[in-house]
Structures are given as structure tokens and as C-alpha cells.
Amino acid sequence: MVDGPVVTVRGEAYREVDPEVAQFTVTALARDRDREVVLTRLAERAAAIRVLLDAAESSIDRRETGDLRVRPETRRSGERVVAWHGSVVTTVTVTDFTALGEVMLRLADQDQVAVAGPWWSLRPDSPTYRAARHDALTDAVQRAREYAEALGAQVTDLIELADEGGSVQPQMMRMAFDAETSAGGPPQLDFDPQPQQVHAAVRARFAITRPALS
């Protein structure tokens, strides 16, 4: 138990930094009255996407294929199937942004392929988070000293320190491309990576000397 006056403060820090990671999705689509035809076309288009991603392997950090969907389209009056719809989504992650636009447009130029993104972010282990936490702690110490000084006292010890978490507020940008509309070949496209706003906060209790209030 602390014997003496205590000051409790909240320290905060904000940083705006460039993104480190970009993600986008590539979706192969198929539709036909015959389910087997849909599955065959879907497999062929997914394979074509893999070939293009293989060619751009040096620019890609990770790719994950998932979210396979095959569903029937029925008439409103019953369960009679009039067509089958299929899609398979591949998520691509890159950290080299120089070829990002070129890779996305090459994919979007394929038949029955939709491309969406990019979404910008930081790596989970980005040093920016640690730097923001350090700044928040420095802010807490500075605030405690300012309050103590206003009372004619001094900070003598740290009693308690709690991490109040943080957040990332990206300036989101989303663009979508549909290969069916790129009749004359894909245009050139350059992206401006969107800044990421990182926030960190701590709550701290400090022991201070007796205030000189008189």
C-alpha cells in the first residue's frame, strides 16, 4: 500500500506511417445450366489464375485459396434448378508495391475473373506498434511530472502501469476490376499506398512527494 500522494495519468501516442502490407482478392467465376460444366470452367479459370500468380511469384509474399462456392439458381415458384453459379477466391498478400498494379490488372484481364482491393495494413509484428507504446509511456511520465510540478512536488516512483490497448485506423481504399470490361487490354495503374494511423494508450499511477500547497 502506498503511503503518500499519488497521481494517475493516461498517456497516449499517435503515429501515421506508410503501410507495410497490401492484400487483394482474385475471384474466378462460372455460370451454366450444367453443374459439371460450371465445375470444369471454375477449375480451368482457377488454374489460369495460378499460372499468372506463379509468373509473379517474386512480387508475392503469400497467397491463399479458399471460399469455394457452388450454388443452384432456382425459379421463384419452386426448386427447379435453372442454372449453377460457382466461384473460388484467392487472397494475395504483397509487401513489394512496385508491381502491385501490374499484377492486379493482368489478373483482371482474364475471362470471368474479378479482382478487388488493395487493402493496406501493417505487419502484426511491425516495430511501429512498439514505438507507439514507448511514446505513450513517455507521454504518461511527462504528464505525471507536469501535474507534480504544478503542485510543487516531484515524481518519486512508479506504482502501477496498465496497457489500455491500441488501434490502427487505416485510410481505406478499395478498388475493383472486372475482366469482362477490359476490351482493349488493361491500362497502366499506379497505387498510392494509404497511410496507417496507429494509436497506443497506457494508464499509470505514480507516487509523488508531498505537495507544497501553501
PDB file of C-alpha atoms in Angstrom:
ATOM      1  CA  MET A   1       0.000   0.000   0.000  1.00  0.00           C
ATOM      2  CA  VAL A   2       1.347   3.402  -0.953  1.00  0.00           C
ATOM      3  CA  ASP A   3       1.847   5.868   1.902  1.00  0.00           C
ATOM      4  CA  GLY A   4       1.602   9.309   0.356  1.00  0.00           C
ATOM      5  CA  PRO A   5       0.046  11.214  -2.519  1.00  0.00           C
ATOM      6  CA  VAL A   6      -0.479   9.547  -5.864  1.00  0.00           C
ATOM      7  CA  VAL A   7      -1.124  10.899  -9.343  1.00  0.00           C
ATOM      8  CA  THR A   8      -2.875   8.826 -12.014  1.00  0.00           C
ATOM      9  CA  VAL A   9      -2.436   9.738 -15.671  1.00  0.00           C
ATOM     10  CA  ARG A  10      -3.225   8.412 -19.118  1.00  0.00           C
ATOM     11  CA  GLY A  11      -0.518   8.503 -21.753  1.00  0.00           C
ATOM     12  CA  GLU A  12      -1.318   8.392 -25.453  1.00  0.00           C
ATOM     13  CA  ALA A  13       0.572   8.354 -28.722  1.00  0.00           C
ATOM     14  CA  TYR A  14      -0.423   8.638 -32.345  1.00  0.00           C
ATOM     15  CA  ARG A  15       1.721   7.772 -35.320  1.00  0.00           C
ATOM     16  CA  GLU A  16       0.995   7.932 -39.039  1.00  0.00           C
ATOM     17  CA  VAL A  17       3.165   5.600 -41.090  1.00  0.00           C
ATOM     18  CA  ASP A  18       3.253   4.057 -44.527  1.00  0.00           C
ATOM     19  CA  PRO A  19       1.629   0.627 -44.894  1.00  0.00           C
ATOM     20  CA  GLU A  20       3.822  -2.461 -44.985  1.00  0.00           C
ATOM     21  CA  VAL A  21       1.385  -4.960 -46.498  1.00  0.00           C
ATOM     22  CA  ALA A  22      -1.204  -4.913 -49.285  1.00  0.00           C
ATOM     23  CA  GLN A  23      -3.849  -7.573 -49.875  1.00  0.00           C
ATOM     24  CA  PHE A  24      -6.224  -8.147 -52.740  1.00  0.00           C
ATOM     25  CA  THR A  25      -8.572 -10.913 -53.824  1.00  0.00           C
ATOM     26  CA  VAL A  26      -8.936 -12.710 -57.137  1.00  0.00           C
ATOM     27  CA  THR A  27     -12.253 -14.463 -57.788  1.00  0.00           C
ATOM     28  CA  ALA A  28     -12.800 -16.965 -60.594  1.00  0.00           C
ATOM     29  CA  LEU A  29     -16.467 -17.096 -61.676  1.00  0.00           C
ATOM     30  CA  ALA A  30     -18.582 -19.542 -63.673  1.00  0.00           C
ATOM     31  CA  ARG A  31     -22.269 -19.932 -64.560  1.00  0.00           C
ATOM     32  CA  ASP A  32     -24.086 -22.518 -66.643  1.00  0.00           C
ATOM     33  CA  ARG A  33     -27.186 -24.705 -66.633  1.00  0.00           C
ATOM     34  CA  ASP A  34     -25.000 -27.791 -66.235  1.00  0.00           C
ATOM     35  CA  ARG A  35     -23.278 -28.198 -62.875  1.00  0.00           C
ATOM     36  CA  GLU A  36     -20.417 -30.242 -64.327  1.00  0.00           C
ATOM     37  CA  VAL A  37     -19.712 -27.515 -66.859  1.00  0.00           C
ATOM     38  CA  VAL A  38     -19.570 -24.948 -64.063  1.00  0.00           C
ATOM     39  CA  LEU A  39     -17.118 -27.072 -62.080  1.00  0.00           C
ATOM     40  CA  THR A  40     -14.929 -27.647 -65.122  1.00  0.00           C
ATOM     41  CA  ARG A  41     -14.829 -23.963 -66.052  1.00  0.00           C
ATOM     42  CA  LEU A  42     -14.176 -22.993 -62.476  1.00  0.00           C
ATOM     43  CA  ALA A  43     -11.217 -25.382 -62.260  1.00  0.00           C
ATOM     44  CA  GLU A  44      -9.805 -24.100 -65.569  1.00  0.00           C
ATOM     45  CA  ARG A  45     -10.085 -20.447 -64.535  1.00  0.00           C
ATOM     46  CA  ALA A  46      -8.599 -21.114 -61.111  1.00  0.00           C
ATOM     47  CA  ALA A  47      -5.694 -22.887 -62.832  1.00  0.00           C
ATOM     48  CA  ALA A  48      -5.185 -19.874 -65.141  1.00  0.00           C
ATOM     49  CA  ILE A  49      -5.040 -17.630 -62.068  1.00  0.00           C
ATOM     50  CA  ARG A  50      -2.408 -19.881 -60.502  1.00  0.00           C
ATOM     51  CA  VAL A  51      -0.288 -19.671 -63.651  1.00  0.00           C
ATOM     52  CA  LEU A  52      -0.329 -15.869 -63.545  1.00  0.00           C
ATOM     53  CA  LEU A  53       0.452 -15.828 -59.833  1.00  0.00           C
ATOM     54  CA  ASP A  54       3.322 -18.251 -60.406  1.00  0.00           C
ATOM     55  CA  ALA A  55       4.725 -15.849 -63.001  1.00  0.00           C
ATOM     56  CA  ALA A  56       4.561 -13.013 -60.463  1.00  0.00           C
ATOM     57  CA  GLU A  57       5.939 -15.132 -57.611  1.00  0.00           C
ATOM     58  CA  SER A  58       8.865 -12.805 -56.954  1.00  0.00           C
ATOM     59  CA  SER A  59       6.415  -9.979 -56.153  1.00  0.00           C
ATOM     60  CA  ILE A  60       4.096 -12.054 -53.964  1.00  0.00           C
ATOM     61  CA  ASP A  61       4.662 -12.894 -50.306  1.00  0.00           C
ATOM     62  CA  ARG A  62       1.722 -15.213 -49.764  1.00  0.00           C
ATOM     63  CA  ARG A  63      -1.380 -16.495 -51.492  1.00  0.00           C
ATOM     64  CA  GLU A  64      -4.249 -18.486 -50.047  1.00  0.00           C
ATOM     65  CA  THR A  65      -7.055 -20.136 -51.979  1.00  0.00           C
ATOM     66  CA  GLY A  66     -10.335 -20.578 -50.171  1.00  0.00           C
ATOM     67  CA  ASP A  67     -14.029 -19.756 -50.104  1.00  0.00           C
ATOM     68  CA  LEU A  68     -15.157 -22.139 -52.835  1.00  0.00           C
ATOM     69  CA  ARG A  69     -18.862 -21.728 -53.557  1.00  0.00           C
ATOM     70  CA  VAL A  70     -21.153 -23.654 -55.883  1.00  0.00           C
ATOM     71  CA  ARG A  71     -24.846 -22.888 -55.605  1.00  0.00           C
ATOM     72  CA  PRO A  72     -28.009 -23.518 -57.610  1.00  0.00           C
ATOM     73  CA  GLU A  73     -30.252 -20.826 -59.050  1.00  0.00           C
ATOM     74  CA  THR A  74     -33.893 -21.842 -58.783  1.00  0.00           C
ATOM     75  CA  ARG A  75     -37.184 -20.478 -60.011  1.00  0.00           C
ATOM     76  CA  ARG A  76     -39.172 -18.447 -57.529  1.00  0.00           C
ATOM     77  CA  SER A  77     -42.120 -20.835 -57.729  1.00  0.00           C
ATOM     78  CA  GLY A  78     -40.210 -23.976 -56.798  1.00  0.00           C
ATOM     79  CA  GLU A  79     -36.947 -25.855 -56.504  1.00  0.00           C
ATOM     80  CA  ARG A  80     -36.317 -26.406 -60.182  1.00  0.00           C
ATOM     81  CA  VAL A  81     -32.681 -25.524 -60.914  1.00  0.00           C
ATOM     82  CA  VAL A  82     -32.298 -23.190 -63.882  1.00  0.00           C
ATOM     83  CA  ALA A  83     -28.550 -22.525 -63.541  1.00  0.00           C
ATOM     84  CA  TRP A  84     -25.487 -23.153 -61.395  1.00  0.00           C
ATOM     85  CA  HIS A  85     -23.135 -20.475 -60.083  1.00  0.00           C
ATOM     86  CA  GLY A  86     -19.585 -21.131 -58.972  1.00  0.00           C
ATOM     87  CA  SER A  87     -16.764 -19.040 -57.536  1.00  0.00           C
ATOM     88  CA  VAL A  88     -13.402 -19.560 -55.892  1.00  0.00           C
ATOM     89  CA  VAL A  89     -11.457 -16.801 -54.159  1.00  0.00           C
ATOM     90  CA  THR A  90      -7.698 -16.418 -53.812  1.00  0.00           C
ATOM     91  CA  THR A  91      -6.270 -13.886 -51.365  1.00  0.00           C
ATOM     92  CA  VAL A  92      -2.886 -12.450 -52.318  1.00  0.00           C
ATOM     93  CA  THR A  93      -0.528 -10.662 -49.926  1.00  0.00           C
ATOM     94  CA  VAL A  94       2.374  -8.494 -51.111  1.00  0.00           C
ATOM     95  CA  THR A  95       4.927  -6.239 -49.464  1.00  0.00           C
ATOM     96  CA  ASP A  96       6.565  -5.029 -52.694  1.00  0.00           C
ATOM     97  CA  PHE A  97       4.166  -2.409 -54.022  1.00  0.00           C
ATOM     98  CA  THR A  98       6.102  -1.564 -57.192  1.00  0.00           C
ATOM     99  CA  ALA A  99       4.449  -4.269 -59.301  1.00  0.00           C
ATOM    100  CA  LEU A 100       1.106  -4.333 -57.477  1.00  0.00           C
ATOM    101  CA  GLY A 101      -0.937  -2.512 -60.111  1.00  0.00           C
ATOM    102  CA  GLU A 102       0.552  -4.534 -62.968  1.00  0.00           C
ATOM    103  CA  VAL A 103      -0.137  -7.869 -61.261  1.00  0.00           C
ATOM    104  CA  MET A 104      -3.710  -6.947 -60.398  1.00  0.00           C
ATOM    105  CA  LEU A 105      -4.515  -5.746 -63.896  1.00  0.00           C
ATOM    106  CA  ARG A 106      -3.041  -8.868 -65.508  1.00  0.00           C
ATOM    107  CA  LEU A 107      -5.342 -10.951 -63.344  1.00  0.00           C
ATOM    108  CA  ALA A 108      -8.331  -8.707 -64.043  1.00  0.00           C
ATOM    109  CA  ASP A 109      -7.767  -9.140 -67.791  1.00  0.00           C
ATOM    110  CA  GLN A 110      -8.726 -12.826 -67.594  1.00  0.00           C
ATOM    111  CA  ASP A 111     -12.150 -14.081 -68.683  1.00  0.00           C
ATOM    112  CA  GLN A 112     -14.716 -14.255 -65.869  1.00  0.00           C
ATOM    113  CA  VAL A 113     -12.295 -13.093 -63.187  1.00  0.00           C
ATOM    114  CA  ALA A 114     -12.977 -10.323 -60.671  1.00  0.00           C
ATOM    115  CA  VAL A 115     -10.212  -8.564 -58.734  1.00  0.00           C
ATOM    116  CA  ALA A 116     -10.817  -6.411 -55.651  1.00  0.00           C
ATOM    117  CA  GLY A 117      -8.511  -4.361 -53.454  1.00  0.00           C
ATOM    118  CA  PRO A 118      -5.935  -3.488 -52.391  1.00  0.00           C
ATOM    119  CA  TRP A 119      -6.367  -3.233 -48.633  1.00  0.00           C
ATOM    120  CA  TRP A 120      -3.381  -1.717 -46.856  1.00  0.00           C
ATOM    121  CA  SER A 121      -2.122  -2.669 -43.395  1.00  0.00           C
ATOM    122  CA  LEU A 122       0.902  -3.132 -41.139  1.00  0.00           C
ATOM    123  CA  ARG A 123       2.573  -6.419 -40.287  1.00  0.00           C
ATOM    124  CA  PRO A 124       1.356  -7.914 -36.984  1.00  0.00           C
ATOM    125  CA  ASP A 125       4.908  -7.618 -35.601  1.00  0.00           C
ATOM    126  CA  SER A 126       5.554  -4.166 -37.036  1.00  0.00           C
ATOM    127  CA  PRO A 127       8.021  -2.115 -34.942  1.00  0.00           C
ATOM    128  CA  THR A 128       5.582   0.780 -35.274  1.00  0.00           C
ATOM    129  CA  TYR A 129       3.376  -0.738 -32.557  1.00  0.00           C
ATOM    130  CA  ARG A 130       6.297  -0.928 -30.116  1.00  0.00           C
ATOM    131  CA  ALA A 131       7.366   2.613 -30.925  1.00  0.00           C
ATOM    132  CA  ALA A 132       3.828   3.876 -30.301  1.00  0.00           C
ATOM    133  CA  ARG A 133       3.684   2.094 -26.926  1.00  0.00           C
ATOM    134  CA  HIS A 134       7.016   3.636 -25.933  1.00  0.00           C
ATOM    135  CA  ASP A 135       5.723   7.065 -26.945  1.00  0.00           C
ATOM    136  CA  ALA A 136       2.561   6.525 -24.876  1.00  0.00           C
ATOM    137  CA  LEU A 137       4.633   5.642 -21.807  1.00  0.00           C
ATOM    138  CA  THR A 138       6.845   8.687 -22.326  1.00  0.00           C
ATOM    139  CA  ASP A 139       3.707  10.811 -22.550  1.00  0.00           C
ATOM    140  CA  ALA A 140       2.396   9.340 -19.270  1.00  0.00           C
ATOM    141  CA  VAL A 141       5.661  10.103 -17.455  1.00  0.00           C
ATOM    142  CA  GLN A 142       5.702  13.641 -18.823  1.00  0.00           C
ATOM    143  CA  ARG A 143       2.117  14.264 -17.749  1.00  0.00           C
ATOM    144  CA  ALA A 144       2.787  12.959 -14.262  1.00  0.00           C
ATOM    145  CA  ARG A 145       5.786  15.264 -13.923  1.00  0.00           C
ATOM    146  CA  GLU A 146       3.753  18.238 -15.134  1.00  0.00           C
ATOM    147  CA  TYR A 147       0.981  17.585 -12.599  1.00  0.00           C
ATOM    148  CA  ALA A 148       3.515  17.098  -9.819  1.00  0.00           C
ATOM    149  CA  GLU A 149       5.338  20.285 -10.777  1.00  0.00           C
ATOM    150  CA  ALA A 150       2.062  22.228 -10.721  1.00  0.00           C
ATOM    151  CA  LEU A 151       1.619  21.052  -7.127  1.00  0.00           C
ATOM    152  CA  GLY A 152       5.177  21.883  -6.143  1.00  0.00           C
ATOM    153  CA  ALA A 153       6.039  18.196  -5.917  1.00  0.00           C
ATOM    154  CA  GLN A 154       8.172  15.645  -7.701  1.00  0.00           C
ATOM    155  CA  VAL A 155       7.535  12.163  -9.103  1.00  0.00           C
ATOM    156  CA  THR A 156       9.315   9.588  -6.964  1.00  0.00           C
ATOM    157  CA  ASP A 157       8.158   6.148  -8.083  1.00  0.00           C
ATOM    158  CA  LEU A 158       6.005   4.156 -10.485  1.00  0.00           C
ATOM    159  CA  ILE A 159       3.226   2.308  -8.679  1.00  0.00           C
ATOM    160  CA  GLU A 160       1.213   0.756 -11.477  1.00  0.00           C
ATOM    161  CA  LEU A 161       1.289   0.622 -15.263  1.00  0.00           C
ATOM    162  CA  ALA A 162      -1.539  -0.758 -17.428  1.00  0.00           C
ATOM    163  CA  ASP A 163      -1.691  -1.138 -21.173  1.00  0.00           C
ATOM    164  CA  GLU A 164      -5.013   0.190 -22.409  1.00  0.00           C
ATOM    165  CA  GLY A 165      -4.510  -1.238 -25.855  1.00  0.00           C
ATOM    166  CA  GLY A 166      -4.211   0.467 -29.176  1.00  0.00           C
ATOM    167  CA  SER A 167      -5.695   0.562 -32.609  1.00  0.00           C
ATOM    168  CA  VAL A 168      -4.874   1.004 -36.250  1.00  0.00           C
ATOM    169  CA  GLN A 169      -7.072   3.290 -38.288  1.00  0.00           C
ATOM    170  CA  PRO A 170      -6.128   2.760 -41.922  1.00  0.00           C
ATOM    171  CA  GLN A 171      -7.156   5.250 -44.549  1.00  0.00           C
ATOM    172  CA  MET A 172      -9.009   2.607 -46.507  1.00  0.00           C
ATOM    173  CA  MET A 173      -9.034   2.433 -50.266  1.00  0.00           C
ATOM    174  CA  ARG A 174     -10.812  -0.226 -52.238  1.00  0.00           C
ATOM    175  CA  MET A 175     -10.795  -0.629 -55.998  1.00  0.00           C
ATOM    176  CA  ALA A 176     -12.437  -3.328 -58.062  1.00  0.00           C
ATOM    177  CA  PHE A 177     -11.830  -4.567 -61.572  1.00  0.00           C
ATOM    178  CA  ASP A 178     -13.984  -6.794 -63.743  1.00  0.00           C
ATOM    179  CA  ALA A 179     -12.172  -8.591 -66.561  1.00  0.00           C
ATOM    180  CA  GLU A 180     -15.268  -8.549 -68.782  1.00  0.00           C
ATOM    181  CA  THR A 181     -14.999  -4.771 -69.228  1.00  0.00           C
ATOM    182  CA  SER A 182     -11.326  -4.638 -70.265  1.00  0.00           C
ATOM    183  CA  ALA A 183     -11.861  -4.999 -74.006  1.00  0.00           C
ATOM    184  CA  GLY A 184      -8.830  -3.034 -75.191  1.00  0.00           C
ATOM    185  CA  GLY A 185      -6.321  -4.557 -72.787  1.00  0.00           C
ATOM    186  CA  PRO A 186      -5.570  -3.422 -69.259  1.00  0.00           C
ATOM    187  CA  PRO A 187      -4.471   0.193 -68.680  1.00  0.00           C
ATOM    188  CA  GLN A 188      -1.477   1.171 -66.610  1.00  0.00           C
ATOM    189  CA  LEU A 189      -2.290   1.644 -62.960  1.00  0.00           C
ATOM    190  CA  ASP A 190      -0.235   3.033 -60.075  1.00  0.00           C
ATOM    191  CA  PHE A 191      -1.359   2.932 -56.447  1.00  0.00           C
ATOM    192  CA  ASP A 192      -0.645   5.461 -53.725  1.00  0.00           C
ATOM    193  CA  PRO A 193      -0.303   3.410 -50.503  1.00  0.00           C
ATOM    194  CA  GLN A 194      -2.664   4.723 -47.856  1.00  0.00           C
ATOM    195  CA  PRO A 195      -1.161   5.901 -44.508  1.00  0.00           C
ATOM    196  CA  GLN A 196      -1.909   3.889 -41.367  1.00  0.00           C
ATOM    197  CA  GLN A 197      -2.736   5.737 -38.139  1.00  0.00           C
ATOM    198  CA  VAL A 198      -1.510   3.847 -35.082  1.00  0.00           C
ATOM    199  CA  HIS A 199      -2.750   4.707 -31.579  1.00  0.00           C
ATOM    200  CA  ALA A 200      -1.434   3.424 -28.231  1.00  0.00           C
ATOM    201  CA  ALA A 201      -2.508   4.239 -24.685  1.00  0.00           C
ATOM    202  CA  VAL A 202      -1.361   3.421 -21.135  1.00  0.00           C
ATOM    203  CA  ARG A 203      -2.670   4.264 -17.681  1.00  0.00           C
ATOM    204  CA  ALA A 204      -0.082   4.823 -14.958  1.00  0.00           C
ATOM    205  CA  ARG A 205      -0.010   5.655 -11.228  1.00  0.00           C
ATOM    206  CA  PHE A 206       2.959   7.474  -9.766  1.00  0.00           C
ATOM    207  CA  ALA A 207       3.943   8.294  -6.223  1.00  0.00           C
ATOM    208  CA  ILE A 208       4.850  11.933  -5.678  1.00  0.00           C
ATOM    209  CA  THR A 209       6.304  13.949  -2.820  1.00  0.00           C
ATOM    210  CA  ARG A 210       4.043  15.956  -0.554  1.00  0.00           C
ATOM    211  CA  PRO A 211       2.602  18.903  -2.491  1.00  0.00           C
ATOM    212  CA  ALA A 212       3.613  22.402  -1.481  1.00  0.00           C
ATOM    213  CA  LEU A 213       0.100  23.851  -1.410  1.00  0.00           C
ATOM    214  CA  SER A 214       0.695  26.783   0.865  1.00  0.00           C
TER     215      SER A 214
END
